[in-house]
């Protein structure tokens, strides 16, 4: 009878046994200020026209003009131009993709300044 590679002969052959798995590693953090500077607030300060970043769903996109529209989570469509698309560094956008947007202004004057893919 031919044995496969790694087979052992004999009644006490149970395989190689348990493997050693390394435990969690300790990371040492230097005290002092963070090297990347202070954190900015997630919400714009009062009186500012800048809003926080939000999520939306790509609704339309025209590759010739690099513009289109997104649907906010409440179902409101919001158009974006080529400048907002270019600011996000994307090459293509498909309808139904989840995106992260940044807007400026409020109400009817709200406009998208950045469109990029939503990452978790």
C-alpha atoms as an extended CHARMM CRD file, in Angstrom:
* protein
*
       120  EXT
         1         1  UNK       CA              0.0000000000        0.0000000000        0.0000000000  PROA      1               0.0000000000
         2         2  UNK       CA              1.3280000000        3.4240000000       -0.9450000000  PROA      2               0.0000000000
         3         3  UNK       CA              1.1370000000        6.2030000000        1.6700000000  PROA      3               0.0000000000
         4         4  UNK       CA              0.5410000000        9.8750000000        0.9640000000  PROA      4               0.0000000000
         5         5  UNK       CA              3.1820000000       12.3990000000        1.8760000000  PROA      5               0.0000000000
         6         6  UNK       CA              3.0950000000       13.0990000000        5.6180000000  PROA      6               0.0000000000
         7         7  UNK       CA              1.2460000000        9.9180000000        6.6350000000  PROA      7               0.0000000000
         8         8  UNK       CA              2.7150000000        8.1160000000        9.6020000000  PROA      8               0.0000000000
         9         9  UNK       CA              2.5920000000        4.4200000000       10.2290000000  PROA      9               0.0000000000
        10        10  UNK       CA              1.6040000000        2.8600000000       13.5370000000  PROA      10              0.0000000000
        11        11  UNK       CA             -1.2890000000        2.9180000000       15.9950000000  PROA      11              0.0000000000
        12        12  UNK       CA             -0.0700000000        6.0770000000       17.8480000000  PROA      12              0.0000000000
        13        13  UNK       CA              0.0070000000        8.3230000000       14.7720000000  PROA      13              0.0000000000
        14        14  UNK       CA             -2.1520000000       11.3450000000       15.5430000000  PROA      14              0.0000000000
        15        15  UNK       CA             -0.5660000000       14.0260000000       13.4170000000  PROA      15              0.0000000000
        16        16  UNK       CA              1.7570000000       16.8600000000       14.2970000000  PROA      16              0.0000000000
        17        17  UNK       CA             -0.1800000000       18.0420000000       17.4000000000  PROA      17              0.0000000000
        18        18  UNK       CA             -1.2350000000       21.5690000000       18.4230000000  PROA      18              0.0000000000
        19        19  UNK       CA              0.5630000000       24.5570000000       16.9550000000  PROA      19              0.0000000000
        20        20  UNK       CA              1.8480000000       27.4670000000       18.9400000000  PROA      20              0.0000000000
        21        21  UNK       CA             -0.0010000000       30.6930000000       18.1180000000  PROA      21              0.0000000000
        22        22  UNK       CA              1.6650000000       33.9560000000       19.1130000000  PROA      22              0.0000000000
        23        23  UNK       CA             -0.2450000000       36.0500000000       21.6600000000  PROA      23              0.0000000000
        24        24  UNK       CA             -1.1410000000       39.7280000000       21.3930000000  PROA      24              0.0000000000
        25        25  UNK       CA              1.7630000000       42.0810000000       20.9630000000  PROA      25              0.0000000000
        26        26  UNK       CA              2.3620000000       45.0620000000       23.2110000000  PROA      26              0.0000000000
        27        27  UNK       CA              2.6330000000       48.4130000000       21.4920000000  PROA      27              0.0000000000
        28        28  UNK       CA              4.4440000000       51.1620000000       23.3350000000  PROA      28              0.0000000000
        29        29  UNK       CA              3.1470000000       54.6950000000       22.8630000000  PROA      29              0.0000000000
        30        30  UNK       CA              5.3150000000       57.7050000000       23.5470000000  PROA      30              0.0000000000
        31        31  UNK       CA              3.7230000000       60.3390000000       25.7730000000  PROA      31              0.0000000000
        32        32  UNK       CA              3.1500000000       63.7810000000       24.3510000000  PROA      32              0.0000000000
        33        33  UNK       CA              1.1430000000       65.3520000000       21.5540000000  PROA      33              0.0000000000
        34        34  UNK       CA              0.1600000000       63.2730000000       18.5430000000  PROA      34              0.0000000000
        35        35  UNK       CA              2.4870000000       63.7190000000       15.5340000000  PROA      35              0.0000000000
        36        36  UNK       CA             -0.4150000000       64.4370000000       13.1970000000  PROA      36              0.0000000000
        37        37  UNK       CA             -1.6810000000       67.5230000000       15.0460000000  PROA      37              0.0000000000
        38        38  UNK       CA             -4.9650000000       68.2320000000       16.7770000000  PROA      38              0.0000000000
        39        39  UNK       CA             -8.1220000000       66.4270000000       15.7380000000  PROA      39              0.0000000000
        40        40  UNK       CA            -10.7330000000       68.4560000000       13.9030000000  PROA      40              0.0000000000
        41        41  UNK       CA            -14.3330000000       68.2820000000       15.0430000000  PROA      41              0.0000000000
        42        42  UNK       CA            -16.7080000000       66.0280000000       13.1270000000  PROA      42              0.0000000000
        43        43  UNK       CA            -19.3730000000       68.7420000000       13.0430000000  PROA      43              0.0000000000
        44        44  UNK       CA            -18.8620000000       72.2130000000       11.6470000000  PROA      44              0.0000000000
        45        45  UNK       CA            -18.8050000000       75.0650000000       14.1500000000  PROA      45              0.0000000000
        46        46  UNK       CA            -21.9250000000       77.2570000000       14.3800000000  PROA      46              0.0000000000
        47        47  UNK       CA            -22.0960000000       79.9330000000       11.6950000000  PROA      47              0.0000000000
        48        48  UNK       CA            -19.9680000000       77.9270000000        9.2810000000  PROA      48              0.0000000000
        49        49  UNK       CA            -21.2650000000       76.9360000000        5.8530000000  PROA      49              0.0000000000
        50        50  UNK       CA            -19.3140000000       73.6500000000        5.9530000000  PROA      50              0.0000000000
        51        51  UNK       CA            -21.3370000000       70.5760000000        6.8930000000  PROA      51              0.0000000000
        52        52  UNK       CA            -20.1010000000       67.2540000000        8.1860000000  PROA      52              0.0000000000
        53        53  UNK       CA            -19.3140000000       64.4550000000        5.7570000000  PROA      53              0.0000000000
        54        54  UNK       CA            -22.2820000000       62.2010000000        5.0740000000  PROA      54              0.0000000000
        55        55  UNK       CA            -23.1120000000       59.0850000000        3.1370000000  PROA      55              0.0000000000
        56        56  UNK       CA            -25.2390000000       58.7960000000        0.0230000000  PROA      56              0.0000000000
        57        57  UNK       CA            -25.9640000000       56.4040000000       -2.8390000000  PROA      57              0.0000000000
        58        58  UNK       CA            -24.8140000000       57.1310000000       -6.3940000000  PROA      58              0.0000000000
        59        59  UNK       CA            -27.9110000000       57.7290000000       -8.5060000000  PROA      59              0.0000000000
        60        60  UNK       CA            -26.6730000000       58.9460000000      -11.9000000000  PROA      60              0.0000000000
        61        61  UNK       CA            -23.2430000000       59.4920000000      -13.4160000000  PROA      61              0.0000000000
        62        62  UNK       CA            -22.1420000000       60.7150000000      -16.8450000000  PROA      62              0.0000000000
        63        63  UNK       CA            -18.5070000000       59.7970000000      -17.6140000000  PROA      63              0.0000000000
        64        64  UNK       CA            -18.3120000000       62.3520000000      -20.4410000000  PROA      64              0.0000000000
        65        65  UNK       CA            -18.9930000000       65.3000000000      -18.1040000000  PROA      65              0.0000000000
        66        66  UNK       CA            -17.8540000000       63.5780000000      -14.8640000000  PROA      66              0.0000000000
        67        67  UNK       CA            -20.9970000000       64.8300000000      -13.1560000000  PROA      67              0.0000000000
        68        68  UNK       CA            -24.1250000000       63.2050000000      -11.8100000000  PROA      68              0.0000000000
        69        69  UNK       CA            -26.2940000000       62.9890000000       -8.7280000000  PROA      69              0.0000000000
        70        70  UNK       CA            -26.5790000000       61.0860000000       -5.4790000000  PROA      70              0.0000000000
        71        71  UNK       CA            -29.5150000000       60.1470000000       -3.2910000000  PROA      71              0.0000000000
        72        72  UNK       CA            -29.2060000000       61.1140000000        0.3430000000  PROA      72              0.0000000000
        73        73  UNK       CA            -30.4030000000       58.5930000000        2.9060000000  PROA      73              0.0000000000
        74        74  UNK       CA            -33.7110000000       60.4610000000        3.1900000000  PROA      74              0.0000000000
        75        75  UNK       CA            -34.2630000000       60.0460000000       -0.5850000000  PROA      75              0.0000000000
        76        76  UNK       CA            -33.3610000000       63.6100000000       -1.5860000000  PROA      76              0.0000000000
        77        77  UNK       CA            -31.4470000000       63.8140000000       -4.8840000000  PROA      77              0.0000000000
        78        78  UNK       CA            -28.4220000000       66.1020000000       -4.8660000000  PROA      78              0.0000000000
        79        79  UNK       CA            -26.3970000000       66.8630000000       -8.0190000000  PROA      79              0.0000000000
        80        80  UNK       CA            -22.6050000000       67.1070000000       -8.1620000000  PROA      80              0.0000000000
        81        81  UNK       CA            -20.2840000000       68.6080000000      -10.7510000000  PROA      81              0.0000000000
        82        82  UNK       CA            -16.9530000000       67.5850000000      -12.2330000000  PROA      82              0.0000000000
        83        83  UNK       CA            -14.9990000000       69.5350000000       -9.5920000000  PROA      83              0.0000000000
        84        84  UNK       CA            -16.5550000000       67.5040000000       -6.7560000000  PROA      84              0.0000000000
        85        85  UNK       CA            -15.9450000000       64.2570000000       -8.6390000000  PROA      85              0.0000000000
        86        86  UNK       CA            -12.3200000000       65.1530000000       -9.3840000000  PROA      86              0.0000000000
        87        87  UNK       CA            -11.7250000000       66.1600000000       -5.7350000000  PROA      87              0.0000000000
        88        88  UNK       CA            -12.5070000000       62.5930000000       -4.6420000000  PROA      88              0.0000000000
        89        89  UNK       CA             -9.9430000000       60.9840000000       -6.9380000000  PROA      89              0.0000000000
        90        90  UNK       CA            -12.4010000000       58.5430000000       -8.5220000000  PROA      90              0.0000000000
        91        91  UNK       CA            -12.2480000000       57.2760000000      -12.1020000000  PROA      91              0.0000000000
        92        92  UNK       CA            -15.7430000000       55.7980000000      -12.3890000000  PROA      92              0.0000000000
        93        93  UNK       CA            -18.9690000000       55.7500000000      -10.4160000000  PROA      93              0.0000000000
        94        94  UNK       CA            -21.7180000000       53.1690000000      -10.8030000000  PROA      94              0.0000000000
        95        95  UNK       CA            -25.3510000000       53.7050000000       -9.7890000000  PROA      95              0.0000000000
        96        96  UNK       CA            -26.0450000000       52.0530000000       -6.4350000000  PROA      96              0.0000000000
        97        97  UNK       CA            -22.5390000000       52.4940000000       -5.0110000000  PROA      97              0.0000000000
        98        98  UNK       CA            -22.3200000000       53.9030000000       -1.4960000000  PROA      98              0.0000000000
        99        99  UNK       CA            -20.3310000000       57.1170000000       -1.4560000000  PROA      99              0.0000000000
       100       100  UNK       CA            -19.1270000000       59.6180000000        1.0940000000  PROA      100             0.0000000000
       101       101  UNK       CA            -19.8600000000       63.2310000000        0.2570000000  PROA      101             0.0000000000
       102       102  UNK       CA            -18.9440000000       66.5900000000        1.7100000000  PROA      102             0.0000000000
       103       103  UNK       CA            -21.3040000000       69.4940000000        1.1790000000  PROA      103             0.0000000000
       104       104  UNK       CA            -21.2010000000       73.2450000000        1.5260000000  PROA      104             0.0000000000
       105       105  UNK       CA            -24.0950000000       75.6060000000        2.2010000000  PROA      105             0.0000000000
       106       106  UNK       CA            -27.5890000000       74.8850000000        3.4530000000  PROA      106             0.0000000000
       107       107  UNK       CA            -31.0670000000       74.4040000000        2.0200000000  PROA      107             0.0000000000
       108       108  UNK       CA            -31.3810000000       75.2760000000       -1.6720000000  PROA      108             0.0000000000
       109       109  UNK       CA            -27.7830000000       76.5370000000       -1.7360000000  PROA      109             0.0000000000
       110       110  UNK       CA            -26.3340000000       73.1810000000       -0.6380000000  PROA      110             0.0000000000
       111       111  UNK       CA            -23.7710000000       71.8230000000       -3.0780000000  PROA      111             0.0000000000
       112       112  UNK       CA            -21.4720000000       68.8020000000       -3.0510000000  PROA      112             0.0000000000
       113       113  UNK       CA            -17.7630000000       69.6240000000       -2.8500000000  PROA      113             0.0000000000
       114       114  UNK       CA            -16.3890000000       66.0620000000       -2.7060000000  PROA      114             0.0000000000
       115       115  UNK       CA            -17.5510000000       62.5990000000       -3.8140000000  PROA      115             0.0000000000
       116       116  UNK       CA            -15.5150000000       59.5310000000       -2.9020000000  PROA      116             0.0000000000
       117       117  UNK       CA            -16.1530000000       55.8710000000       -2.1240000000  PROA      117             0.0000000000
       118       118  UNK       CA            -17.4120000000       54.9400000000        1.3100000000  PROA      118             0.0000000000
       119       119  UNK       CA            -14.8930000000       52.8170000000        3.1900000000  PROA      119             0.0000000000
       120       120  UNK       CA            -15.4510000000       51.2680000000        6.5630000000  PROA      120             0.0000000000
